[in-house]
PDB file of C-alpha atoms in Angstrom:
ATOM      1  CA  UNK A   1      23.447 -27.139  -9.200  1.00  0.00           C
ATOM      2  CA  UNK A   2      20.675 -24.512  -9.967  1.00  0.00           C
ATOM      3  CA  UNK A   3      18.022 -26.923  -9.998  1.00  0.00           C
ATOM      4  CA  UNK A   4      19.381 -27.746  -6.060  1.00  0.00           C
ATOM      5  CA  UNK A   5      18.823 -24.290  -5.686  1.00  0.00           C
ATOM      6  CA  UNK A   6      15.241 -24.660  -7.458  1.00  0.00           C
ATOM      7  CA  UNK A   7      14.192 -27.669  -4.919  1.00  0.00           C
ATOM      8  CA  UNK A   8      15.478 -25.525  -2.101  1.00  0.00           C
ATOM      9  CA  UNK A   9      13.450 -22.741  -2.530  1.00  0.00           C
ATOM     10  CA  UNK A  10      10.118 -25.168  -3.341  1.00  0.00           C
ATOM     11  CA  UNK A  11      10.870 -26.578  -0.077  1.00  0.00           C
ATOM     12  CA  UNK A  12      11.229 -23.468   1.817  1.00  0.00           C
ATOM     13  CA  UNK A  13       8.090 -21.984  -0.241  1.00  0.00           C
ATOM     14  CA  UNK A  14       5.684 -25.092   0.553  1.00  0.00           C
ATOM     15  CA  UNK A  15       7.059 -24.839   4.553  1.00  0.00           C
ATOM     16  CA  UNK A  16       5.864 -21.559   4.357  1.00  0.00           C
ATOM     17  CA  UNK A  17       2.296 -22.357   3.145  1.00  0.00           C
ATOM     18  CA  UNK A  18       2.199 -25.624   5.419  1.00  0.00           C
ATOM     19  CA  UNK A  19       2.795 -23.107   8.018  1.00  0.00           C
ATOM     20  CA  UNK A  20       0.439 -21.105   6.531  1.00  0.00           C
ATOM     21  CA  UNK A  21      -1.995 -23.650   6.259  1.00  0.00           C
ATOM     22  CA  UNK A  22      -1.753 -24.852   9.906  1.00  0.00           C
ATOM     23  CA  UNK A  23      -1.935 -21.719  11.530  1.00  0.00           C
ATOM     24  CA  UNK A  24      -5.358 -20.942   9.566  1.00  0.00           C
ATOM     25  CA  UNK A  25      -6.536 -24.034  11.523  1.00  0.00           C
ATOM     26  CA  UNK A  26      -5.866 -22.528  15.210  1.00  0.00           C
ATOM     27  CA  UNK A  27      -7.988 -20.334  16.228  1.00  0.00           C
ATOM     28  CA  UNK A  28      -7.118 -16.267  16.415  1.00  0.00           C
ATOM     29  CA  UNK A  29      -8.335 -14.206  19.252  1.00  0.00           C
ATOM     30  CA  UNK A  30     -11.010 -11.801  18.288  1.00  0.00           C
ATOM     31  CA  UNK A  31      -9.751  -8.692  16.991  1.00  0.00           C
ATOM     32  CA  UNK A  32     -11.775  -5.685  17.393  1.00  0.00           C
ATOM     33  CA  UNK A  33     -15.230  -4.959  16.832  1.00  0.00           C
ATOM     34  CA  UNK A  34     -15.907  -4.227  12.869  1.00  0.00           C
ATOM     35  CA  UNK A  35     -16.773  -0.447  11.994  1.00  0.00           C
ATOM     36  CA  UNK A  36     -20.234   0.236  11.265  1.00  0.00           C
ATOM     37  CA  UNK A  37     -20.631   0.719   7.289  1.00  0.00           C
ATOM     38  CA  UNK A  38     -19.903   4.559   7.329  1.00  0.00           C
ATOM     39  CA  UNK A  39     -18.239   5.126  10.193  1.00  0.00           C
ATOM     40  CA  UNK A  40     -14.952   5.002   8.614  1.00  0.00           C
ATOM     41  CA  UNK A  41     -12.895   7.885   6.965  1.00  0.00           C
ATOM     42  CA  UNK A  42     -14.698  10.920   5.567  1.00  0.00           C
ATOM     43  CA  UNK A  43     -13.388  13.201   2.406  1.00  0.00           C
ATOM     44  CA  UNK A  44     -13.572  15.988   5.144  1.00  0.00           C
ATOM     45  CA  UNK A  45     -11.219  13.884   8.044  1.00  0.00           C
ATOM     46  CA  UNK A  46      -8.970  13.099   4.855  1.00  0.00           C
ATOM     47  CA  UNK A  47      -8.526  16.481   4.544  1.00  0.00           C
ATOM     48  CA  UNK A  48      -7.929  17.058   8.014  1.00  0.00           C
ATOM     49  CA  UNK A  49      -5.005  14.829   8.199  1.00  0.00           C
ATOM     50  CA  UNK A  50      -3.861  16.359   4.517  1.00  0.00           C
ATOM     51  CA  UNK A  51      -3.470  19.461   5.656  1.00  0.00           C
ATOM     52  CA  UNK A  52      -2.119  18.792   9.229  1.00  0.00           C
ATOM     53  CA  UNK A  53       1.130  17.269   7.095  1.00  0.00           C
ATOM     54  CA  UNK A  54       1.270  19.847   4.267  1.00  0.00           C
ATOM     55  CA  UNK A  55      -1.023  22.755   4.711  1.00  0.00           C
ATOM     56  CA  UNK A  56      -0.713  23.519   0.832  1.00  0.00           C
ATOM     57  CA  UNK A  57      -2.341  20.804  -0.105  1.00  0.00           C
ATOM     58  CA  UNK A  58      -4.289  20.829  -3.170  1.00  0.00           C
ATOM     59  CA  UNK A  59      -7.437  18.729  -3.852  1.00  0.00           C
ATOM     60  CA  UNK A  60      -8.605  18.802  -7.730  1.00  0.00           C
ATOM     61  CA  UNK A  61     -11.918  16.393  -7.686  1.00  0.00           C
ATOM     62  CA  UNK A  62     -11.107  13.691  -5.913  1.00  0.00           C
ATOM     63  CA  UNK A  63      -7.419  13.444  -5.655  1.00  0.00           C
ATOM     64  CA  UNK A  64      -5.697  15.501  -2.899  1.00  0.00           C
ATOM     65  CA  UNK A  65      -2.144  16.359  -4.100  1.00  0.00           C
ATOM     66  CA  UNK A  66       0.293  17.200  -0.871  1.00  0.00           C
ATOM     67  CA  UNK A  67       4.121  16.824   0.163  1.00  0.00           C
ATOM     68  CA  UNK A  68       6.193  14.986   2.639  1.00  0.00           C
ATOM     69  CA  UNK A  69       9.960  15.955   3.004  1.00  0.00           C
ATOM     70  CA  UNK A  70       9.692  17.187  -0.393  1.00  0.00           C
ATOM     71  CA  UNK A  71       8.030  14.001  -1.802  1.00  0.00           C
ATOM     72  CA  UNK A  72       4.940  14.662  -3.352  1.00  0.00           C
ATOM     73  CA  UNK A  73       2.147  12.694  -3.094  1.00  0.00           C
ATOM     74  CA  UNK A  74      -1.212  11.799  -4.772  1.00  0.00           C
ATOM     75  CA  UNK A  75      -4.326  10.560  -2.530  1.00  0.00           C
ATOM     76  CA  UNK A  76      -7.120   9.282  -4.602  1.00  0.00           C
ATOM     77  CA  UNK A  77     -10.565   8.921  -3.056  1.00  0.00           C
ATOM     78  CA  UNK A  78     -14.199   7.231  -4.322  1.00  0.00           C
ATOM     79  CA  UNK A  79     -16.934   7.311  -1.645  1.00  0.00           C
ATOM     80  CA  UNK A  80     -19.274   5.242  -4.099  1.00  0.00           C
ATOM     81  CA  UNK A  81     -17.009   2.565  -4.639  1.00  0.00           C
ATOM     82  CA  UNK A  82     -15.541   3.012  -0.843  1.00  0.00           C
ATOM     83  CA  UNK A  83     -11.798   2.884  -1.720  1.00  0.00           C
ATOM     84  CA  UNK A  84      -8.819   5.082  -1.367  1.00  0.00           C
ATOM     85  CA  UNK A  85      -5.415   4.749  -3.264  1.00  0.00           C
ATOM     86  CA  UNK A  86      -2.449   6.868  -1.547  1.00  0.00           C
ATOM     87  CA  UNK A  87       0.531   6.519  -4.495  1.00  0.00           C
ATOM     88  CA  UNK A  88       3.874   8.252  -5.418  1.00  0.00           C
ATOM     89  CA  UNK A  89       5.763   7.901  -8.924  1.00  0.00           C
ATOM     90  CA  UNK A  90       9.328   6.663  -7.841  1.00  0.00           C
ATOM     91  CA  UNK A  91      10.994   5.792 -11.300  1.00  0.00           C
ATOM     92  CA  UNK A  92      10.410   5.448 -15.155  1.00  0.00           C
ATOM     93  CA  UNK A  93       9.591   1.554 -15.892  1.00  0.00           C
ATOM     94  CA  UNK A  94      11.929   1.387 -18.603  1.00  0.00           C
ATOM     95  CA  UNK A  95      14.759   2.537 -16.330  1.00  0.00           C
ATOM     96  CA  UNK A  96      14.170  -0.800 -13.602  1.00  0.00           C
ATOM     97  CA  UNK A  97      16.719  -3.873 -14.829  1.00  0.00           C
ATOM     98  CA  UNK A  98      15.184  -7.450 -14.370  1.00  0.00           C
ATOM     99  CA  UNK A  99      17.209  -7.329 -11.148  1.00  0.00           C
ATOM    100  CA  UNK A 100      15.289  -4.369  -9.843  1.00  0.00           C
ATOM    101  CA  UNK A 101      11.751  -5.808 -10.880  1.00  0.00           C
ATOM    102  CA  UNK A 102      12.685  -9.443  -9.506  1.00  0.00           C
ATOM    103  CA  UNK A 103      13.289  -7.504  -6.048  1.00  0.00           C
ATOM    104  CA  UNK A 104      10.354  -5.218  -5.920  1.00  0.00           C
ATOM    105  CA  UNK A 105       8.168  -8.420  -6.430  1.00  0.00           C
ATOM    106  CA  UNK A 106      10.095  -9.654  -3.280  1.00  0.00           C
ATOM    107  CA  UNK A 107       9.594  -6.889  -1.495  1.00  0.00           C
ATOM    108  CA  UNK A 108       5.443  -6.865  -2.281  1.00  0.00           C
ATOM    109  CA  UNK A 109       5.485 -10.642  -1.014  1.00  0.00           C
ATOM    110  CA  UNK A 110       8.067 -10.556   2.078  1.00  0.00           C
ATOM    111  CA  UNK A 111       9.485  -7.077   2.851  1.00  0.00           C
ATOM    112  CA  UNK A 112       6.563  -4.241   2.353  1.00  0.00           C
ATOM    113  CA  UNK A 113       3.991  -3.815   4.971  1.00  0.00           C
ATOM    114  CA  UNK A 114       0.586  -2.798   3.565  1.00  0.00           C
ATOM    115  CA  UNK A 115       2.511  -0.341   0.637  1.00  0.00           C
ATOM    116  CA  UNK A 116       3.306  -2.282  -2.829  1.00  0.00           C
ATOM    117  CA  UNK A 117       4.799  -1.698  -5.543  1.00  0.00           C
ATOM    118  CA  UNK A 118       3.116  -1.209  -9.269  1.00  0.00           C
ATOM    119  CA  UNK A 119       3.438  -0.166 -12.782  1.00  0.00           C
ATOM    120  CA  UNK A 120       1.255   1.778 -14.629  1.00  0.00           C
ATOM    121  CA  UNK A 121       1.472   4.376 -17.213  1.00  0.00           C
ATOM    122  CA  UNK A 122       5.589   3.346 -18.043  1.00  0.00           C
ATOM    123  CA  UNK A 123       5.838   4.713 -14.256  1.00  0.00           C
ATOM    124  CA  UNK A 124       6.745   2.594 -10.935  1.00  0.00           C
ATOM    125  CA  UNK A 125       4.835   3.688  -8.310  1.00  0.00           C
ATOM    126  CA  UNK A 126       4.679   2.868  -4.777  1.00  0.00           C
ATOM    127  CA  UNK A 127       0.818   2.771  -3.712  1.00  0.00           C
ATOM    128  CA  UNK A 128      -1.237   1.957  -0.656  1.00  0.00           C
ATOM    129  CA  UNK A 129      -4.666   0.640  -1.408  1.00  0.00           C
ATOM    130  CA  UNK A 130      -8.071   0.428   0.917  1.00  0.00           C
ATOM    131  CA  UNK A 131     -11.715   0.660   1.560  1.00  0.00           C
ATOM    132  CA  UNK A 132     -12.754   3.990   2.785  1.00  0.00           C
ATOM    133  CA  UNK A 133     -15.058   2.826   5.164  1.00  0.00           C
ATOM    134  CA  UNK A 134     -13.107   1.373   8.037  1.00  0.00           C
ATOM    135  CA  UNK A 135      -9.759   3.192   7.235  1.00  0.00           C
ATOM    136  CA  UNK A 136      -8.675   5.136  10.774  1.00  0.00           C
ATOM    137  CA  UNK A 137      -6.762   7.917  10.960  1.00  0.00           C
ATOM    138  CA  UNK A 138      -3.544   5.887  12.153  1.00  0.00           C
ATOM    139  CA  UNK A 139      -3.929   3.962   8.996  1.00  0.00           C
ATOM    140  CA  UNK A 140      -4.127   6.599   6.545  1.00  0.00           C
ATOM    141  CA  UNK A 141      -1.250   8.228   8.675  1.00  0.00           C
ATOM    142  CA  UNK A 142       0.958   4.698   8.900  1.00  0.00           C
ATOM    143  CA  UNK A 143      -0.009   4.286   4.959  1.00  0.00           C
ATOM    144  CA  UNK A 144       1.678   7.475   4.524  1.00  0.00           C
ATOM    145  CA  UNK A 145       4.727   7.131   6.076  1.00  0.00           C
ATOM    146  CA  UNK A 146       4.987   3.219   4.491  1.00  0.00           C
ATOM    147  CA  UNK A 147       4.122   4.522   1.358  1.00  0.00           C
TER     148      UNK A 147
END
């Protein structure tokens, strides 16, 4: 009976890449126009938005530490490499059962937006990752509140 179960979910998985596959062939209307290198967010708009949500915040280098409804939060920035990583501890690793891990790989591959889940350090942590340079202000603001 579980291997049913097994040829089930190949089928549904390879109907999903077919899809996949066959909507990469029709063509998407264009999106808009690419930000110029640069014209993305700056360490001083970060900031901005930082402190509009908790005017307490603390940078220390290059990581601004701030709160949300009493969640704290750590925003890590690198203008040479052009990245950002917004991320939030949410549970010891050792605590998380198979069941729990099995799920939160689930949820990186069918239920979480741009947000994922990671480990690192014996720590889960919910993180948003992205290049600096064409990051908007709504996106640092939705990666927030997904995050």
């Amino acid at each position: 009976m579980a291997s049913n179960g097994l040829v089930r979910g190949v089928a549904v998985l390879l109907s999903i890449v077919w899809a996949g596959l066959v909507s990469a062939q029709t063509p998407l209307p264009p999106g808009p126009p690419a930000a110029p290198p640069g014209a993305g967010m700056t360490p001083e708009q970060m900031a901005s938005v930082v402190h509009r949500i908790d005017p307490e915040a603390r940078l220390e280098g290059n990581v601004w530490e701030f709160d949300v409804d009493g969640t704290s939060l750590a925003l890590v920035f690198d203008v040479g490499a052009d990245r950002m990583r917004l991320m939030l501890p949410v549970a010891a690793a050792d605590e998380l059962t198979d069941a729990m891990l099995r799920r939160l790989l689930q949820a990186n591959f069918d239920t979480a937006l741009d947000a994922r889940y990671a480990i690192a350090r014996d720590t889960l942590w919910a993180t948003f990752i992205h290049p600096l340079s064409p990051l908007t202000e709504d996106q640092l603001l939705s990666a927030i509140s997904q995050t």
